[in-house]
Structures are given as C-alpha cells and as structure tokens.
mmCIF file of N, CA and C in Angstrom:
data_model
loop_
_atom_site.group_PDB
_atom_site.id
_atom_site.type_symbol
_atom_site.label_atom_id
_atom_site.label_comp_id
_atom_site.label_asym_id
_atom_site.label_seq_id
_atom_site.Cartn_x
_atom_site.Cartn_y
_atom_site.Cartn_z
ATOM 1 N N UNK A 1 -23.954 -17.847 17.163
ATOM 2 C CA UNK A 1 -24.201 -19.259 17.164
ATOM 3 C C UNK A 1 -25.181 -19.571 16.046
ATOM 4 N N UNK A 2 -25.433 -20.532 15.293
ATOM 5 C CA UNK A 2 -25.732 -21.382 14.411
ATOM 6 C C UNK A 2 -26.331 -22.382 14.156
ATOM 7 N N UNK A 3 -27.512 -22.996 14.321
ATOM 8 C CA UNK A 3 -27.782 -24.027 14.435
ATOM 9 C C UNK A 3 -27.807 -25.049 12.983
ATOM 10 N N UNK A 4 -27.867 -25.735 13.125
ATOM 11 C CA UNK A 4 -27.738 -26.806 11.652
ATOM 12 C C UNK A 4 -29.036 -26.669 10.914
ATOM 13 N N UNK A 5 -29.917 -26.814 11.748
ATOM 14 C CA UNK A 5 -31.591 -27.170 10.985
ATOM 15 C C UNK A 5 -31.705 -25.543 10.510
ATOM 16 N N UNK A 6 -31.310 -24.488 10.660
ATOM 17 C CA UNK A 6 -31.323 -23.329 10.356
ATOM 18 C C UNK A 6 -31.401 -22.875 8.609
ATOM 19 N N UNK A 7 -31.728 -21.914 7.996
ATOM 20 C CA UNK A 7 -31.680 -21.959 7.150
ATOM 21 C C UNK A 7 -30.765 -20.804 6.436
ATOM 22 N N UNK A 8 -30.346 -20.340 5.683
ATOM 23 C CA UNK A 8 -29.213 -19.881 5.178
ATOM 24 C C UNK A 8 -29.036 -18.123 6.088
ATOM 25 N N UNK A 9 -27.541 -18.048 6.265
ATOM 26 C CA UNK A 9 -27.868 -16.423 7.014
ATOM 27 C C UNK A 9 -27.705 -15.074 6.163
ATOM 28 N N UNK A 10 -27.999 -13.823 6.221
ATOM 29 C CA UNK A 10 -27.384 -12.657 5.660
ATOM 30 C C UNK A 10 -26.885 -11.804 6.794
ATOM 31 N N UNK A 11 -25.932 -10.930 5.761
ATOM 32 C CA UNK A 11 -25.172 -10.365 7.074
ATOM 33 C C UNK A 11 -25.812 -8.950 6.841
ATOM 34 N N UNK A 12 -26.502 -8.487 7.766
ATOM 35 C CA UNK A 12 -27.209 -7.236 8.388
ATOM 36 C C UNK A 12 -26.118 -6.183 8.688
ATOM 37 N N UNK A 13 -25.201 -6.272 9.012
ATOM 38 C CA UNK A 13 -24.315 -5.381 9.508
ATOM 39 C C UNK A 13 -23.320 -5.276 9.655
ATOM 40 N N UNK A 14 -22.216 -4.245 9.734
ATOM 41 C CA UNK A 14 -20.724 -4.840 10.227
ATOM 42 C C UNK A 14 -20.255 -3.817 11.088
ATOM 43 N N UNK A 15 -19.431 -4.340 11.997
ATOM 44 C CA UNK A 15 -18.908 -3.313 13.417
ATOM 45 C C UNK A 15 -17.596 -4.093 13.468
ATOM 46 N N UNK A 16 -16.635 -2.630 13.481
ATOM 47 C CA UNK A 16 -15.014 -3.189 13.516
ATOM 48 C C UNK A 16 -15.151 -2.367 15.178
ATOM 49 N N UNK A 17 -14.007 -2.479 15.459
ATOM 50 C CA UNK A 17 -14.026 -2.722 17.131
ATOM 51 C C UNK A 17 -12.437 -1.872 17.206
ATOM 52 N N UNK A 18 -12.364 -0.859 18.089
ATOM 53 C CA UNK A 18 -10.898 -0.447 17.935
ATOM 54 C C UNK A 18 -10.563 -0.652 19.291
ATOM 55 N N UNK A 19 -9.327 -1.765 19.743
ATOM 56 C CA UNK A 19 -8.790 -2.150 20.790
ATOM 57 C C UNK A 19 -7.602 -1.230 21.528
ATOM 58 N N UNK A 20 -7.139 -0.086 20.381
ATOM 59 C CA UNK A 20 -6.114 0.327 21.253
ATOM 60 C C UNK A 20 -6.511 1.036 21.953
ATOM 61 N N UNK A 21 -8.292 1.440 22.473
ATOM 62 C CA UNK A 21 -8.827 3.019 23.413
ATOM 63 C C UNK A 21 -8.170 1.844 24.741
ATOM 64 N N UNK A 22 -8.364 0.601 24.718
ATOM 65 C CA UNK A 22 -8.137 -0.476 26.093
ATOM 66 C C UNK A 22 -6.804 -0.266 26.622
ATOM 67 N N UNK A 23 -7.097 0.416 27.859
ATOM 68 C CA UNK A 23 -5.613 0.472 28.579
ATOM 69 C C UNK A 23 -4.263 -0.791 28.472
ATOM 70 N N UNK A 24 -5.005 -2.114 28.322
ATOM 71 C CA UNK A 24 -3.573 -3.239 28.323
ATOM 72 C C UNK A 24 -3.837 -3.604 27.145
ATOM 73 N N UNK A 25 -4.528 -3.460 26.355
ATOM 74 C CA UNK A 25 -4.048 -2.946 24.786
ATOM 75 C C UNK A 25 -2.886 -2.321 24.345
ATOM 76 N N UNK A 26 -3.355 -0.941 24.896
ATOM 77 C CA UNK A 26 -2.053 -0.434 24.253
ATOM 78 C C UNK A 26 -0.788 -0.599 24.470
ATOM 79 N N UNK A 27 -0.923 -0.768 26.214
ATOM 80 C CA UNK A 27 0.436 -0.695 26.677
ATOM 81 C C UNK A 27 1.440 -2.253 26.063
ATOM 82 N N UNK A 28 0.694 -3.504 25.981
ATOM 83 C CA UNK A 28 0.781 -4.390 25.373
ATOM 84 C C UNK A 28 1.734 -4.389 24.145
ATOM 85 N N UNK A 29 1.060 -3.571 22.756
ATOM 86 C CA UNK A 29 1.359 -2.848 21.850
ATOM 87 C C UNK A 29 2.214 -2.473 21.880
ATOM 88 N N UNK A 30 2.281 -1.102 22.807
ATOM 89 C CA UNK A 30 3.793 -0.534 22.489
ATOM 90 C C UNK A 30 4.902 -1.086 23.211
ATOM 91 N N UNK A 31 4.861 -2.312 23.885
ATOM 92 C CA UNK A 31 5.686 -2.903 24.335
ATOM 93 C C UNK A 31 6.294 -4.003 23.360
ATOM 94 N N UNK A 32 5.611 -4.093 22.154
ATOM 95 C CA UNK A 32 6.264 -4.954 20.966
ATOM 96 C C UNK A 32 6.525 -6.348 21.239
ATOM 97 N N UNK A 33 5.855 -6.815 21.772
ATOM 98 C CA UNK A 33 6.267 -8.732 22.275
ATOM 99 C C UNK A 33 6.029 -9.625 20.837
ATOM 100 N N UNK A 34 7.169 -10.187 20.728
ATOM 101 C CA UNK A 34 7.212 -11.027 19.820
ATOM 102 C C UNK A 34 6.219 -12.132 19.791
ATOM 103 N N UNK A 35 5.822 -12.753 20.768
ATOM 104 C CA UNK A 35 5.291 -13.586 21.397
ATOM 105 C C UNK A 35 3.628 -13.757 21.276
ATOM 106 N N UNK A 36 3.235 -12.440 21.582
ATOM 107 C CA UNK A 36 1.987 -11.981 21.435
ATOM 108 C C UNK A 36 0.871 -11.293 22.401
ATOM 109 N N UNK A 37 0.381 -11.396 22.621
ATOM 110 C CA UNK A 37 -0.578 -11.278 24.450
ATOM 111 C C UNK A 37 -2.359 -11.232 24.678
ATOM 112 N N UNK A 38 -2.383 -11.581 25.163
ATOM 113 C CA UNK A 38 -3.903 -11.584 25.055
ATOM 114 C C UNK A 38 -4.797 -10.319 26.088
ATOM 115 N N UNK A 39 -5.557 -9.792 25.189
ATOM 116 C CA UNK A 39 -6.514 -8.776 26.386
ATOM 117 C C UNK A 39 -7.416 -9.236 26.351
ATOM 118 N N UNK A 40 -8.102 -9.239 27.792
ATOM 119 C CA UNK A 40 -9.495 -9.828 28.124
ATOM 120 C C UNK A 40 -10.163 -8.439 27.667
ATOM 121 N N UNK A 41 -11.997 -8.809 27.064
ATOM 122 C CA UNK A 41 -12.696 -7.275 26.957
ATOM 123 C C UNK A 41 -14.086 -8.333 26.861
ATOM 124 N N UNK A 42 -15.281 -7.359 26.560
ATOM 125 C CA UNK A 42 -16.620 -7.955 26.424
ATOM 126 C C UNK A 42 -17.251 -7.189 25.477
ATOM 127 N N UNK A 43 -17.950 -7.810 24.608
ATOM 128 C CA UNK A 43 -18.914 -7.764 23.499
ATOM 129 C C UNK A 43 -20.104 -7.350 24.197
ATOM 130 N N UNK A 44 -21.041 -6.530 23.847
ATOM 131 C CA UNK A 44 -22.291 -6.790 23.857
ATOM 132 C C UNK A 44 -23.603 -5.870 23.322
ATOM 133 N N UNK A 45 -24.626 -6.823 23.214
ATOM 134 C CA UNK A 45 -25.420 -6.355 21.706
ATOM 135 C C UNK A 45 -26.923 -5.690 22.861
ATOM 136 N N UNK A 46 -27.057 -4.697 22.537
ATOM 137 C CA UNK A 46 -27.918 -3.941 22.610
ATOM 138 C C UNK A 46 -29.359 -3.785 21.171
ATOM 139 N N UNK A 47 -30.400 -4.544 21.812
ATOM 140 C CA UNK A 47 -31.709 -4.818 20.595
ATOM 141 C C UNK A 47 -32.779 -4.335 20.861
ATOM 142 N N UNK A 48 -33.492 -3.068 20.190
ATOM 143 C CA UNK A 48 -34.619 -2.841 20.069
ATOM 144 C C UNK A 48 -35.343 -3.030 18.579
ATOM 145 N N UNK A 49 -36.653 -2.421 18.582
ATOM 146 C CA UNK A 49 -37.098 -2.344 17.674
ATOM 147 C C UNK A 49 -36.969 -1.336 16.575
ATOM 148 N N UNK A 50 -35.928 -0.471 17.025
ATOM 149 C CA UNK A 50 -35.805 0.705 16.466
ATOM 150 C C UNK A 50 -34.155 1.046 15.741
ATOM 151 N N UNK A 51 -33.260 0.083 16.895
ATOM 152 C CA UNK A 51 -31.599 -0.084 15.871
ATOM 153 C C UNK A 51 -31.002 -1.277 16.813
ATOM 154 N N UNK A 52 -29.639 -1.400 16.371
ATOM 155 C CA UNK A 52 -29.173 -2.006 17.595
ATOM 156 C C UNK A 52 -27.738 -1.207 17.520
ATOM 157 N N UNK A 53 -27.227 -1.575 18.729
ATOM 158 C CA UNK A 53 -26.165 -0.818 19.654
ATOM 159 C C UNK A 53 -25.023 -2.115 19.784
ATOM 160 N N UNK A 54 -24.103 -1.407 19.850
ATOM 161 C CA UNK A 54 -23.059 -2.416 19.945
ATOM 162 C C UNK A 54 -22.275 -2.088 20.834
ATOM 163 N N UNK A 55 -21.811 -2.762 22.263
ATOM 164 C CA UNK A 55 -21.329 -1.954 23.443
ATOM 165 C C UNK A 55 -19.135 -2.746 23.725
ATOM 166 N N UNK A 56 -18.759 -2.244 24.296
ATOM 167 C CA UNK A 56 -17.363 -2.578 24.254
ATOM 168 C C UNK A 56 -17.192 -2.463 25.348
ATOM 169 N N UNK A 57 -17.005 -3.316 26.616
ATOM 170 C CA UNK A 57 -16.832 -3.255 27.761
ATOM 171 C C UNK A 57 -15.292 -3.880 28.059
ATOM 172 N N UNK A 58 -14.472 -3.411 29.225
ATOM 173 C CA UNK A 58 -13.605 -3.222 29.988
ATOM 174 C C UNK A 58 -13.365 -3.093 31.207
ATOM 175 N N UNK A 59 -13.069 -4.524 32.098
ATOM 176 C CA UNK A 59 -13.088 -4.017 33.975
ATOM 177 C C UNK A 59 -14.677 -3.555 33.707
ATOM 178 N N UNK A 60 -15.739 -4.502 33.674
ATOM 179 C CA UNK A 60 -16.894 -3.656 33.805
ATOM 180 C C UNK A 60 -17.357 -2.447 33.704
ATOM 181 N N UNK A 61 -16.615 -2.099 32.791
ATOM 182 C CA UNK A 61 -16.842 -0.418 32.516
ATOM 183 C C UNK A 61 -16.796 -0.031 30.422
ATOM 184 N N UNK A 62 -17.480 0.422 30.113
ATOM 185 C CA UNK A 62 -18.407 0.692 28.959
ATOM 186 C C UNK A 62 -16.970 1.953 28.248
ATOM 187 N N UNK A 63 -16.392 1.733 27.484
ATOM 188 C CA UNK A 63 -15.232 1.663 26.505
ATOM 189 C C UNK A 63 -15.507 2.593 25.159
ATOM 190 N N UNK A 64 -16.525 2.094 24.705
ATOM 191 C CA UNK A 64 -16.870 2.163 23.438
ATOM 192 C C UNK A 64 -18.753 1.853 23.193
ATOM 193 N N UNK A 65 -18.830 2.187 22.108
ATOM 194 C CA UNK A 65 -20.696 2.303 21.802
ATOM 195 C C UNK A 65 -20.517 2.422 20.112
ATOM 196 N N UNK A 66 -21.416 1.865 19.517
ATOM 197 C CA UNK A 66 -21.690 2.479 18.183
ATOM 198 C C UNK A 66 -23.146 1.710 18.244
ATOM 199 N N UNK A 67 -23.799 2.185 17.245
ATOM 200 C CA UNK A 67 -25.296 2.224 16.205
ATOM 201 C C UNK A 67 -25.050 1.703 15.272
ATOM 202 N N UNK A 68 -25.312 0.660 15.003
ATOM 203 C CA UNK A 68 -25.356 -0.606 13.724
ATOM 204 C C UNK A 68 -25.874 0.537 12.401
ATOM 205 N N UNK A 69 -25.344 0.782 11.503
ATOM 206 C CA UNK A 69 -25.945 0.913 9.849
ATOM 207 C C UNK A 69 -26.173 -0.490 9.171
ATOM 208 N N UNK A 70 -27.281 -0.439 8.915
ATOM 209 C CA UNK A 70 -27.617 -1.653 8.503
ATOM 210 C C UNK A 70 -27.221 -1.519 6.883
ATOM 211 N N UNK A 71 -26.636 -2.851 6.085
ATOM 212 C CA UNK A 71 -26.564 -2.802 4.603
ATOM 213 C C UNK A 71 -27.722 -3.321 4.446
ATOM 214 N N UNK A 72 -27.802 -2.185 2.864
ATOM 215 C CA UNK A 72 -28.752 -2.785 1.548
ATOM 216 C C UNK A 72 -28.428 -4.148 1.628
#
C-alpha cells in the first residue's frame, strides 16, 4: 500500500513465488482449462532487524520460506 503524501519508493528486494509446490495448483495445471482457475494461498512478511522472511502459506499450513537478498 501507498499513500499519496508519501515520498518516492525503492525497491529493496525481489521474491518470485513458485505456485506449482500448491496441491490445486498443480492439479489445476495439469488439467489444462482453457478458461483459467483461481488458487486461493497467503503472503506473508516476516520483519526483523536483522533480514526479512517471506512465508507462502496454504490451508493454514507454511508451503514455502525464503530470506530476502537485498539489492545494491
């Protein structure tokens, strides 16, 4: 989120996200629908003072994890 009165942003980091470990992902996938389909999943950011964590949740259950590399 963004606010207007804000002042310009840089981007600290980047995290790609791989959807096919998600059980109705894949099956989704290899079922080839023209149409398209949607999977429900959850984001969420893990912040200390020391890195941040990037978590991938599923059915309340923890999927995926990575450790932000921050860019020059």
């Amino acid at each position: 989120m963004r606010y207007t009165d804000e002042g310009e942003t840089s981007e600290l980091c980047k995290w790609t996200v791989d959807l096919s470990t998600l059980p109705s992902f894949a099956e989704h996938a290899r079922m080839g629908s023209m149409t398209g389909f949607y999977t429900e999943f959850e984001l969420g950011l893990e912040l200390d003072s020391a890195e941040v964590r990037g978590v991938l949740l599923y059915n309340g259950e923890e999927w995926g994890r990575v450790v932000f590399e921050f860019l020059n």
